[in-house]
Amino acid sequence: MHDQRWQARYDDIPRAVASAKQFSGGEQCNARLGLGEWDAGDDTEMPPPRGWLLGNIFARRFMSSLLADGGVGKTALRYAQLLSCAIGRSLTGEHVFQRCRVLIISLEDDVDELRRRILALMLHYKIGRSD
């Protein structure tokens, strides 16, 4: 059984949605941003395929996350996967669908640590600057 606070929040959903539509510019804003609603029963065309870049890990227009305990190699794996995308050659076993530029925004490592890690990967996998 839900408590009264939960029920009050649930009952407030229609008002919150209406308020958000009014604040955002309503249906015109939804149409402009592609955030509108549609009837899935009327949707008869296949959507475009996903733009896979690396295995089923990275795809264009999607975010990817990797969750695990600290100190088990999440960052090292991501750097190797990103380097795979940058050079167009698999380093981690996933298929590289398309070579692409990579942007790393690190909130964990400073620039020197990032350089150390990337250089270590390049040395380990014998990746030259021309790659």
C-alpha positions as a printed Julia matrix, in Angstrom:
131×3 Matrix{Float64}:
  0.0    0.0     0.0
  1.36   3.41   -0.96
  1.54   6.17    1.59
 -0.22   9.53    1.25
  2.9   11.35    0.02
  3.28   8.88   -2.85
 -0.4    9.24   -3.75
 -0.16  13.04   -3.67
  2.82  12.96   -6.05
  1.04  10.51   -8.32
 -2.09  12.66   -8.39
  0.08  15.68   -9.28
  1.49  14.15  -12.49
 -1.16  15.62  -14.87
 -0.62  19.11  -13.46
  3.18  18.75  -13.72
  2.95  17.6   -17.35
  0.62  20.48  -18.26
  2.94  22.92  -16.52
  5.97  21.55  -18.36
  4.17  21.85  -21.72
  3.19  25.43  -20.94
  6.72  26.32  -19.78
  8.39  24.72  -22.81
  6.14  26.3   -25.41
  3.64  23.48  -25.62
  3.08  21.32  -28.65
  5.01  23.67  -30.95
  8.15  23.1   -28.88
  7.55  19.33  -28.8
  7.24  19.24  -32.58
 10.32  21.42  -33.07
 12.44  19.28  -30.73
 11.03  15.96  -31.85
  9.69  15.23  -28.38
  6.08  14.73  -29.39
  3.89  11.75  -28.75
  2.91   9.24  -31.42
  0.66   6.25  -31.71
  2.86   3.16  -32.07
 -0.04   1.42  -33.82
  0.13   3.97  -36.64
  3.91   3.66  -36.98
  4.37   1.43  -40.03
  7.85   2.44  -41.2
 11.02   0.88  -39.83
 13.23   3.36  -38.0
 16.76   3.8   -39.3
 19.32   1.3   -38.0
 21.47   2.23  -35.03
 24.79   3.8   -35.93
 27.05   1.26  -34.25
 30.67   2.28  -33.92
 32.16  -0.42  -31.67
 30.45  -3.77  -31.09
 27.16  -3.17  -29.32
 28.94  -0.81  -26.93
 29.07   2.57  -28.69
 26.48   3.91  -31.13
 26.05   7.37  -32.56
 23.49   9.53  -30.72
 23.53   7.27  -27.63
 25.28   7.41  -24.29
 27.1    4.41  -22.92
 27.83   3.56  -19.31
 30.0    1.04  -17.54
 29.31   0.19  -13.92
 31.53  -1.81  -11.55
 33.37  -1.53   -8.25
 36.28   0.9    -8.01
 39.73  -0.14   -9.13
 38.69  -3.0   -11.41
 39.66  -1.39  -14.74
 36.61   0.5   -16.01
 38.64   3.49  -17.14
 41.38   1.35  -18.69
 38.75  -0.61  -20.64
 37.01   2.56  -21.85
 40.31   4.09  -22.97
 41.15   0.91  -24.91
 37.68   0.88  -26.48
 37.95   4.55  -27.43
 41.41   3.99  -28.88
 39.92   1.12  -30.93
 37.43   3.59  -32.4
 40.15   6.15  -33.07
 42.46   3.77  -34.95
 39.77   1.58  -36.53
 41.21  -1.65  -35.11
 39.77  -3.78  -32.33
 41.87  -3.86  -29.17
 39.22  -5.32  -26.86
 37.48  -7.92  -28.97
 34.52  -5.84  -30.18
 34.01  -5.27  -33.9
 34.94  -1.77  -35.06
 32.16  -0.75  -37.44
 33.59   2.64  -38.25
 36.75   4.5   -37.41
 35.89   7.83  -35.82
 37.27  10.74  -33.89
 37.1   10.43  -30.11
 36.66  13.05  -27.43
 37.59  12.09  -23.88
 36.16  14.23  -21.11
 37.72  12.96  -17.93
 36.43  13.98  -14.53
 38.69  11.38  -12.96
 42.23  11.83  -14.33
 44.27  14.97  -14.88
 45.96  15.57  -18.24
 49.25  13.9   -17.23
 47.51  10.72  -16.05
 45.4   10.64  -19.19
 48.55  10.98  -21.32
 50.24   8.17  -19.34
 47.29   5.83  -19.84
 46.91   6.5   -23.56
 50.66   6.18  -24.14
 50.72   2.88  -22.2
 47.94   1.53  -24.42
 49.74   2.68  -27.55
 52.98   1.01  -26.43
 51.24  -2.2   -25.36
 49.33  -2.57  -28.64
 52.21  -1.21  -30.77
 50.16   1.68  -32.11
 52.14   4.32  -33.95
 51.29   7.99  -34.22
 50.36   7.44  -37.85
 47.62   4.98  -36.81
